[in-house]
């Protein structure tokens, strides 16, 4: 899709306006209720749907299909981020009424970093078509790794700060307690970071690790930087409210890793086929409607089987407690 600089500017301004509205509506630190999280989750999904329909009306059906496929893929992959967000919140003992503010700015940092990744990825793809082989192989490897981790039952139980975060903490220093919504405070004539600033940086920079597989994945669905960016933006901005909405339900998605591995593996194969086709090899290419159907189907099946498995596990645990009590 041919996107003018004017459209890019208007899109970014529109996103900034939505983010500003979200911030000012919830600017006062507070505990987010399930109702509030649910309303905002629906709002961001509706906005994404309207944007996709807009691409269909004013653009092309292919652009609209690529956006929806990319948005659903990024949304499903970003659910994994929520597990890490929970670990970060626990490690830094973030007060519940400050968590909304932490996630808002943390996600904004993540969005900026992803935009840089997307720009770099688009530049590489435009000049080196063979990079599709690397992206495809990486996604297939990641899919296999996810399956291995799911089968072994290994779960990350503790958040480890990355080197960038540690170096920033060492340079600026960190206060020993939270100071409301302040990001910096003065101590002995020197400005130091508050734990709130540290947590925001932790969430934003940690997301880069997830972008390592999600960005190649969406480039496997579309090579249009505009669609890649907007799909990421809508998926990330709705992630904050999703944290409060389904945070307690994440442990019930026991088959999520299997579903994500299937999606990543599928897109990896799609990328390799596309690369072969670009090099003149006569192989079938997977269309966007087929990709969208596979992604949605996998997510639905994964959710259903996860809930059934979680229900059986709960019932088994209850039966075990009853037998011990007897």
mmCIF file of C-alpha atoms in Angstrom:
data_model
loop_
_atom_site.group_PDB
_atom_site.id
_atom_site.type_symbol
_atom_site.label_atom_id
_atom_site.label_comp_id
_atom_site.label_asym_id
_atom_site.label_seq_id
_atom_site.Cartn_x
_atom_site.Cartn_y
_atom_site.Cartn_z
ATOM 1 C CA UNK A 1 0.000 0.000 0.000
ATOM 2 C CA UNK A 2 1.355 3.400 -1.009
ATOM 3 C CA UNK A 3 1.419 5.527 2.151
ATOM 4 C CA UNK A 4 2.219 9.230 1.941
ATOM 5 C CA UNK A 5 4.169 11.151 4.556
ATOM 6 C CA UNK A 6 0.970 13.074 5.330
ATOM 7 C CA UNK A 7 -0.847 9.854 6.218
ATOM 8 C CA UNK A 8 2.063 8.751 8.402
ATOM 9 C CA UNK A 9 1.983 12.063 10.285
ATOM 10 C CA UNK A 10 -1.812 11.981 10.682
ATOM 11 C CA UNK A 11 -1.691 8.381 11.941
ATOM 12 C CA UNK A 12 0.990 9.151 14.532
ATOM 13 C CA UNK A 13 -0.894 12.287 15.642
ATOM 14 C CA UNK A 14 -4.091 10.252 15.911
ATOM 15 C CA UNK A 15 -2.373 7.629 18.074
ATOM 16 C CA UNK A 16 -0.864 10.360 20.242
ATOM 17 C CA UNK A 17 -4.322 11.902 20.704
ATOM 18 C CA UNK A 18 -5.772 8.525 21.757
ATOM 19 C CA UNK A 19 -2.907 7.920 24.173
ATOM 20 C CA UNK A 20 -3.302 11.432 25.612
ATOM 21 C CA UNK A 21 -7.049 10.888 26.087
ATOM 22 C CA UNK A 22 -6.345 7.562 27.807
ATOM 23 C CA UNK A 23 -3.817 9.268 30.080
ATOM 24 C CA UNK A 24 -5.973 12.251 31.065
ATOM 25 C CA UNK A 25 -9.053 10.118 31.713
ATOM 26 C CA UNK A 26 -7.080 7.944 34.126
ATOM 27 C CA UNK A 27 -4.469 10.528 35.156
ATOM 28 C CA UNK A 28 -5.238 10.171 38.860
ATOM 29 C CA UNK A 29 -3.448 7.074 40.241
ATOM 30 C CA UNK A 30 -6.043 4.493 41.257
ATOM 31 C CA UNK A 31 -6.774 0.791 41.448
ATOM 32 C CA UNK A 32 -8.181 -0.323 38.103
ATOM 33 C CA UNK A 33 -11.435 -2.240 38.409
ATOM 34 C CA UNK A 34 -12.354 -5.159 36.154
ATOM 35 C CA UNK A 35 -15.182 -3.051 34.727
ATOM 36 C CA UNK A 36 -12.867 -0.179 33.784
ATOM 37 C CA UNK A 37 -10.291 -2.569 32.291
ATOM 38 C CA UNK A 38 -13.027 -4.341 30.336
ATOM 39 C CA UNK A 39 -14.405 -1.102 28.899
ATOM 40 C CA UNK A 40 -10.989 0.138 27.778
ATOM 41 C CA UNK A 41 -10.074 -3.282 26.359
ATOM 42 C CA UNK A 42 -13.224 -3.188 24.214
ATOM 43 C CA UNK A 43 -12.486 0.440 23.217
ATOM 44 C CA UNK A 44 -9.015 -0.424 21.903
ATOM 45 C CA UNK A 45 -10.280 -3.518 20.065
ATOM 46 C CA UNK A 46 -13.102 -1.481 18.467
ATOM 47 C CA UNK A 47 -10.629 1.238 17.457
ATOM 48 C CA UNK A 48 -8.385 -1.397 15.870
ATOM 49 C CA UNK A 49 -11.388 -2.890 14.044
ATOM 50 C CA UNK A 50 -12.444 0.549 12.768
ATOM 51 C CA UNK A 51 -8.906 1.193 11.556
ATOM 52 C CA UNK A 52 -8.917 -2.135 9.697
ATOM 53 C CA UNK A 53 -12.277 -1.319 8.117
ATOM 54 C CA UNK A 54 -10.887 2.090 7.161
ATOM 55 C CA UNK A 55 -8.045 0.366 5.324
ATOM 56 C CA UNK A 56 -10.654 -1.713 3.484
ATOM 57 C CA UNK A 57 -12.740 1.312 2.480
ATOM 58 C CA UNK A 58 -9.978 3.788 1.650
ATOM 59 C CA UNK A 59 -7.194 1.332 0.852
ATOM 60 C CA UNK A 60 -7.357 -2.258 -0.363
ATOM 61 C CA UNK A 61 -8.817 -5.527 0.875
ATOM 62 C CA UNK A 62 -5.296 -6.961 1.023
ATOM 63 C CA UNK A 63 -4.096 -4.144 3.296
ATOM 64 C CA UNK A 64 -7.103 -4.646 5.576
ATOM 65 C CA UNK A 65 -6.583 -8.413 5.722
ATOM 66 C CA UNK A 66 -2.882 -7.989 6.473
ATOM 67 C CA UNK A 67 -3.679 -5.528 9.274
ATOM 68 C CA UNK A 68 -6.174 -7.847 10.957
ATOM 69 C CA UNK A 69 -3.836 -10.840 10.622
ATOM 70 C CA UNK A 70 -0.955 -8.786 12.016
ATOM 71 C CA UNK A 71 -3.017 -7.289 14.833
ATOM 72 C CA UNK A 72 -4.362 -10.657 15.998
ATOM 73 C CA UNK A 73 -0.885 -12.199 15.806
ATOM 74 C CA UNK A 74 0.729 -9.355 17.760
ATOM 75 C CA UNK A 75 -2.109 -9.372 20.292
ATOM 76 C CA UNK A 76 -1.760 -13.098 20.917
ATOM 77 C CA UNK A 77 2.045 -12.944 21.144
ATOM 78 C CA UNK A 78 1.848 -9.947 23.485
ATOM 79 C CA UNK A 79 -0.145 -11.987 26.008
ATOM 80 C CA UNK A 80 3.197 -13.579 26.859
ATOM 81 C CA UNK A 81 4.356 -10.105 27.916
ATOM 82 C CA UNK A 82 1.743 -10.091 30.661
ATOM 83 C CA UNK A 83 3.479 -12.940 32.491
ATOM 84 C CA UNK A 84 6.674 -10.877 32.610
ATOM 85 C CA UNK A 85 4.781 -7.728 33.599
ATOM 86 C CA UNK A 86 3.390 -9.601 36.604
ATOM 87 C CA UNK A 87 6.909 -10.722 37.586
ATOM 88 C CA UNK A 88 8.246 -7.155 37.259
ATOM 89 C CA UNK A 89 5.419 -5.709 39.346
ATOM 90 C CA UNK A 90 6.053 -8.310 42.043
ATOM 91 C CA UNK A 91 9.834 -7.861 42.053
ATOM 92 C CA UNK A 92 9.610 -4.088 42.530
ATOM 93 C CA UNK A 93 6.554 -4.288 44.833
ATOM 94 C CA UNK A 94 4.671 -1.724 42.764
ATOM 95 C CA UNK A 95 1.674 -0.314 44.694
ATOM 96 C CA UNK A 96 -1.567 -1.343 42.988
ATOM 97 C CA UNK A 97 -2.720 2.254 42.455
ATOM 98 C CA UNK A 98 0.500 3.051 40.514
ATOM 99 C CA UNK A 99 0.465 0.015 38.229
ATOM 100 C CA UNK A 100 -1.708 1.708 35.596
ATOM 101 C CA UNK A 101 0.756 4.610 35.292
ATOM 102 C CA UNK A 102 3.709 2.212 35.140
ATOM 103 C CA UNK A 103 2.168 0.213 32.321
ATOM 104 C CA UNK A 104 1.162 3.269 30.307
ATOM 105 C CA UNK A 105 4.672 4.717 30.122
ATOM 106 C CA UNK A 106 6.324 1.303 29.985
ATOM 107 C CA UNK A 107 4.264 0.395 26.932
ATOM 108 C CA UNK A 108 5.019 3.770 25.322
ATOM 109 C CA UNK A 109 8.752 3.103 25.712
ATOM 110 C CA UNK A 110 8.196 -0.343 24.189
ATOM 111 C CA UNK A 111 6.286 1.173 21.254
ATOM 112 C CA UNK A 112 9.108 3.611 20.476
ATOM 113 C CA UNK A 113 11.691 0.816 20.599
ATOM 114 C CA UNK A 114 9.513 -1.371 18.376
ATOM 115 C CA UNK A 115 9.154 1.462 15.870
ATOM 116 C CA UNK A 116 12.959 1.528 15.604
ATOM 117 C CA UNK A 117 12.988 -2.264 15.124
ATOM 118 C CA UNK A 118 10.297 -2.008 12.431
ATOM 119 C CA UNK A 119 12.154 0.732 10.542
ATOM 120 C CA UNK A 120 15.368 -1.310 10.632
ATOM 121 C CA UNK A 121 13.554 -4.482 9.581
ATOM 122 C CA UNK A 122 11.839 -2.728 6.661
ATOM 123 C CA UNK A 123 15.162 -1.296 5.471
ATOM 124 C CA UNK A 124 16.859 -4.703 5.612
ATOM 125 C CA UNK A 125 13.990 -6.442 3.788
ATOM 126 C CA UNK A 126 13.937 -3.782 1.064
ATOM 127 C CA UNK A 127 17.622 -4.341 0.309
ATOM 128 C CA UNK A 128 18.187 -8.002 1.131
ATOM 129 C CA UNK A 129 15.385 -10.383 0.162
ATOM 130 C CA UNK A 130 17.350 -13.361 1.517
ATOM 131 C CA UNK A 131 16.650 -12.121 5.037
ATOM 132 C CA UNK A 132 13.278 -13.889 4.753
ATOM 133 C CA UNK A 133 15.151 -17.191 5.049
ATOM 134 C CA UNK A 134 16.727 -16.003 8.301
ATOM 135 C CA UNK A 135 13.421 -14.710 9.685
ATOM 136 C CA UNK A 136 11.668 -17.941 8.721
ATOM 137 C CA UNK A 137 14.334 -20.171 10.233
ATOM 138 C CA UNK A 138 14.383 -18.071 13.410
ATOM 139 C CA UNK A 139 10.599 -18.326 13.838
ATOM 140 C CA UNK A 140 10.642 -22.096 13.290
ATOM 141 C CA UNK A 141 13.451 -22.406 15.850
ATOM 142 C CA UNK A 142 11.533 -20.209 18.316
ATOM 143 C CA UNK A 143 8.425 -22.341 17.800
ATOM 144 C CA UNK A 144 10.397 -25.502 18.581
ATOM 145 C CA UNK A 145 11.950 -23.879 21.632
ATOM 146 C CA UNK A 146 8.496 -22.877 22.927
ATOM 147 C CA UNK A 147 7.279 -26.453 22.593
ATOM 148 C CA UNK A 148 10.334 -27.793 24.411
ATOM 149 C CA UNK A 149 9.840 -25.324 27.275
ATOM 150 C CA UNK A 150 6.132 -26.128 27.509
ATOM 151 C CA UNK A 151 6.792 -29.877 27.609
ATOM 152 C CA UNK A 152 9.514 -29.545 30.223
ATOM 153 C CA UNK A 153 7.308 -27.340 32.379
ATOM 154 C CA UNK A 154 10.088 -24.752 32.809
ATOM 155 C CA UNK A 155 8.718 -21.365 33.778
ATOM 156 C CA UNK A 156 10.599 -18.205 34.574
ATOM 157 C CA UNK A 157 9.875 -17.554 38.238
ATOM 158 C CA UNK A 158 11.988 -14.456 38.743
ATOM 159 C CA UNK A 159 12.611 -11.364 36.689
ATOM 160 C CA UNK A 160 16.261 -10.566 35.991
ATOM 161 C CA UNK A 161 17.200 -6.986 35.140
ATOM 162 C CA UNK A 162 18.918 -6.546 31.778
ATOM 163 C CA UNK A 163 22.306 -4.884 31.397
ATOM 164 C CA UNK A 164 20.886 -1.616 30.083
ATOM 165 C CA UNK A 165 18.636 -1.266 33.108
ATOM 166 C CA UNK A 166 21.446 -2.069 35.514
ATOM 167 C CA UNK A 167 23.738 0.506 33.911
ATOM 168 C CA UNK A 168 21.051 3.215 34.102
ATOM 169 C CA UNK A 169 20.420 2.415 37.775
ATOM 170 C CA UNK A 170 24.156 2.592 38.497
ATOM 171 C CA UNK A 171 24.551 5.939 36.733
ATOM 172 C CA UNK A 172 21.562 7.760 38.222
ATOM 173 C CA UNK A 173 21.008 5.904 41.497
ATOM 174 C CA UNK A 174 17.644 4.722 42.813
ATOM 175 C CA UNK A 175 15.582 5.968 45.754
ATOM 176 C CA UNK A 176 14.703 3.484 48.488
ATOM 177 C CA UNK A 177 10.948 4.029 48.206
ATOM 178 C CA UNK A 178 8.188 5.239 45.883
ATOM 179 C CA UNK A 179 7.400 8.967 45.816
ATOM 180 C CA UNK A 180 3.920 8.961 44.303
ATOM 181 C CA UNK A 181 4.080 9.506 40.548
ATOM 182 C CA UNK A 182 7.467 11.259 40.656
ATOM 183 C CA UNK A 183 10.130 9.799 38.375
ATOM 184 C CA UNK A 184 13.089 11.648 39.903
ATOM 185 C CA UNK A 185 13.746 13.066 43.364
ATOM 186 C CA UNK A 186 16.587 15.114 44.837
ATOM 187 C CA UNK A 187 18.947 13.484 47.319
ATOM 188 C CA UNK A 188 22.051 15.225 48.653
ATOM 189 C CA UNK A 189 21.802 17.786 45.876
ATOM 190 C CA UNK A 190 21.665 15.113 43.165
ATOM 191 C CA UNK A 191 18.689 13.864 41.163
ATOM 192 C CA UNK A 192 18.107 10.128 41.437
ATOM 193 C CA UNK A 193 15.490 7.855 39.925
ATOM 194 C CA UNK A 194 12.507 6.609 41.860
ATOM 195 C CA UNK A 195 11.558 2.904 41.725
ATOM 196 C CA UNK A 196 8.620 4.002 39.527
ATOM 197 C CA UNK A 197 11.008 5.130 36.789
ATOM 198 C CA UNK A 198 12.973 1.895 37.093
ATOM 199 C CA UNK A 199 9.866 -0.234 36.633
ATOM 200 C CA UNK A 200 8.789 1.764 33.571
ATOM 201 C CA UNK A 201 12.207 1.233 31.996
ATOM 202 C CA UNK A 202 12.122 -2.450 32.951
ATOM 203 C CA UNK A 203 8.814 -3.016 31.155
ATOM 204 C CA UNK A 204 9.804 -0.969 28.112
ATOM 205 C CA UNK A 205 13.233 -2.514 27.587
ATOM 206 C CA UNK A 206 12.161 -6.070 28.414
ATOM 207 C CA UNK A 207 9.586 -5.871 25.615
ATOM 208 C CA UNK A 208 12.491 -5.714 23.158
ATOM 209 C CA UNK A 209 13.117 -9.413 23.851
ATOM 210 C CA UNK A 210 9.560 -10.214 22.790
ATOM 211 C CA UNK A 211 9.914 -8.025 19.712
ATOM 212 C CA UNK A 212 12.694 -10.361 18.550
ATOM 213 C CA UNK A 213 10.088 -12.900 17.484
ATOM 214 C CA UNK A 214 6.937 -10.789 17.066
ATOM 215 C CA UNK A 215 8.466 -8.340 14.553
ATOM 216 C CA UNK A 216 9.756 -11.089 12.195
ATOM 217 C CA UNK A 217 6.378 -12.811 12.632
ATOM 218 C CA UNK A 218 4.356 -9.845 11.409
ATOM 219 C CA UNK A 219 6.807 -9.230 8.563
ATOM 220 C CA UNK A 220 5.895 -12.764 7.540
ATOM 221 C CA UNK A 221 2.313 -11.575 7.089
ATOM 222 C CA UNK A 222 3.000 -8.202 5.479
ATOM 223 C CA UNK A 223 6.047 -6.264 4.317
ATOM 224 C CA UNK A 224 4.232 -2.932 4.571
ATOM 225 C CA UNK A 225 5.930 -0.893 7.381
ATOM 226 C CA UNK A 226 2.752 1.168 7.867
ATOM 227 C CA UNK A 227 0.638 -1.898 8.582
ATOM 228 C CA UNK A 228 3.375 -3.464 10.735
ATOM 229 C CA UNK A 229 3.611 -0.299 12.859
ATOM 230 C CA UNK A 230 -0.129 0.297 13.273
ATOM 231 C CA UNK A 231 -0.817 -3.359 14.112
ATOM 232 C CA UNK A 232 1.895 -3.221 16.787
ATOM 233 C CA UNK A 233 0.606 0.101 18.124
ATOM 234 C CA UNK A 234 -2.985 -1.070 18.570
ATOM 235 C CA UNK A 235 -1.885 -4.410 20.044
ATOM 236 C CA UNK A 236 0.460 -2.782 22.571
ATOM 237 C CA UNK A 237 -1.833 0.050 23.643
ATOM 238 C CA UNK A 238 -4.631 -2.368 24.494
ATOM 239 C CA UNK A 239 -2.208 -4.599 26.368
ATOM 240 C CA UNK A 240 -2.189 -2.361 29.455
ATOM 241 C CA UNK A 241 -5.893 -2.810 30.132
ATOM 242 C CA UNK A 242 -5.687 -6.498 29.269
ATOM 243 C CA UNK A 243 -3.202 -6.835 32.142
ATOM 244 C CA UNK A 244 -5.873 -5.821 34.656
ATOM 245 C CA UNK A 245 -8.639 -7.742 32.906
ATOM 246 C CA UNK A 246 -7.121 -11.197 32.548
ATOM 247 C CA UNK A 247 -4.083 -11.003 34.826
ATOM 248 C CA UNK A 248 -5.634 -13.521 37.192
ATOM 249 C CA UNK A 249 -6.690 -15.811 34.341
ATOM 250 C CA UNK A 250 -3.270 -16.146 32.688
ATOM 251 C CA UNK A 251 -2.371 -19.270 34.640
ATOM 252 C CA UNK A 252 -5.420 -20.976 33.164
ATOM 253 C CA UNK A 253 -4.043 -20.601 29.623
ATOM 254 C CA UNK A 254 -1.918 -23.707 30.104
ATOM 255 C CA UNK A 255 -1.724 -24.475 26.384
ATOM 256 C CA UNK A 256 -0.847 -20.932 25.300
ATOM 257 C CA UNK A 257 2.791 -21.803 24.545
ATOM 258 C CA UNK A 258 1.697 -24.626 22.248
ATOM 259 C CA UNK A 259 -0.673 -22.314 20.379
ATOM 260 C CA UNK A 260 1.945 -19.591 19.984
ATOM 261 C CA UNK A 261 4.504 -22.139 18.793
ATOM 262 C CA UNK A 262 2.105 -23.347 16.092
ATOM 263 C CA UNK A 263 1.482 -19.756 14.957
ATOM 264 C CA UNK A 264 5.191 -18.890 14.869
ATOM 265 C CA UNK A 265 6.053 -22.127 13.085
ATOM 266 C CA UNK A 266 3.281 -21.549 10.533
ATOM 267 C CA UNK A 267 4.472 -18.005 9.796
ATOM 268 C CA UNK A 268 8.068 -19.244 9.627
ATOM 269 C CA UNK A 269 7.100 -21.743 6.914
ATOM 270 C CA UNK A 270 5.148 -18.988 5.139
ATOM 271 C CA UNK A 271 8.249 -16.791 5.132
ATOM 272 C CA UNK A 272 10.463 -19.537 3.696
ATOM 273 C CA UNK A 273 7.905 -20.279 0.954
ATOM 274 C CA UNK A 274 7.711 -16.569 0.154
ATOM 275 C CA UNK A 275 11.513 -16.346 -0.068
ATOM 276 C CA UNK A 276 11.668 -19.350 -2.382
ATOM 277 C CA UNK A 277 8.927 -17.854 -4.553
ATOM 278 C CA UNK A 278 10.835 -14.553 -4.767
ATOM 279 C CA UNK A 279 13.898 -16.497 -5.952
ATOM 280 C CA UNK A 280 11.963 -18.057 -8.819
ATOM 281 C CA UNK A 281 11.200 -21.430 -7.213
ATOM 282 C CA UNK A 282 7.686 -22.609 -8.038
ATOM 283 C CA UNK A 283 6.188 -23.253 -4.605
ATOM 284 C CA UNK A 284 2.715 -22.452 -3.285
ATOM 285 C CA UNK A 285 2.339 -19.232 -1.292
ATOM 286 C CA UNK A 286 0.035 -18.956 1.695
ATOM 287 C CA UNK A 287 -2.569 -16.229 1.251
ATOM 288 C CA UNK A 288 -3.615 -13.731 3.916
ATOM 289 C CA UNK A 289 -7.163 -15.207 4.293
ATOM 290 C CA UNK A 290 -5.617 -18.630 4.950
ATOM 291 C CA UNK A 291 -3.122 -17.113 7.409
ATOM 292 C CA UNK A 292 -5.909 -15.260 9.238
ATOM 293 C CA UNK A 293 -7.986 -18.439 9.426
ATOM 294 C CA UNK A 294 -5.110 -20.524 10.779
ATOM 295 C CA UNK A 295 -4.149 -17.915 13.400
ATOM 296 C CA UNK A 296 -7.722 -17.438 14.653
ATOM 297 C CA UNK A 297 -8.382 -21.186 14.608
ATOM 298 C CA UNK A 298 -5.268 -21.975 16.631
ATOM 299 C CA UNK A 299 -6.105 -19.311 19.218
ATOM 300 C CA UNK A 300 -9.692 -20.531 19.621
ATOM 301 C CA UNK A 301 -8.645 -24.181 19.979
ATOM 302 C CA UNK A 302 -5.817 -23.269 22.377
ATOM 303 C CA UNK A 303 -8.162 -21.226 24.582
ATOM 304 C CA UNK A 304 -10.810 -23.954 24.701
ATOM 305 C CA UNK A 305 -8.368 -26.762 25.484
ATOM 306 C CA UNK A 306 -6.610 -24.578 28.087
ATOM 307 C CA UNK A 307 -9.847 -23.841 29.939
ATOM 308 C CA UNK A 308 -10.859 -27.521 29.854
ATOM 309 C CA UNK A 309 -7.444 -28.597 31.171
ATOM 310 C CA UNK A 310 -7.502 -25.909 33.888
ATOM 311 C CA UNK A 311 -10.988 -26.988 34.957
ATOM 312 C CA UNK A 312 -9.901 -30.632 35.205
ATOM 313 C CA UNK A 313 -6.819 -29.644 37.214
ATOM 314 C CA UNK A 314 -8.931 -27.594 39.642
ATOM 315 C CA UNK A 315 -11.343 -30.489 40.064
ATOM 316 C CA UNK A 316 -8.470 -32.920 40.672
ATOM 317 C CA UNK A 317 -6.924 -30.621 43.283
ATOM 318 C CA UNK A 318 -10.282 -30.253 45.058
ATOM 319 C CA UNK A 319 -10.761 -34.021 45.073
ATOM 320 C CA UNK A 320 -7.254 -34.497 46.476
ATOM 321 C CA UNK A 321 -7.961 -32.034 49.320
ATOM 322 C CA UNK A 322 -11.216 -33.814 50.110
ATOM 323 C CA UNK A 323 -9.470 -37.186 50.286
ATOM 324 C CA UNK A 324 -6.766 -35.762 52.598
ATOM 325 C CA UNK A 325 -9.403 -34.162 54.817
ATOM 326 C CA UNK A 326 -11.311 -37.436 55.025
#
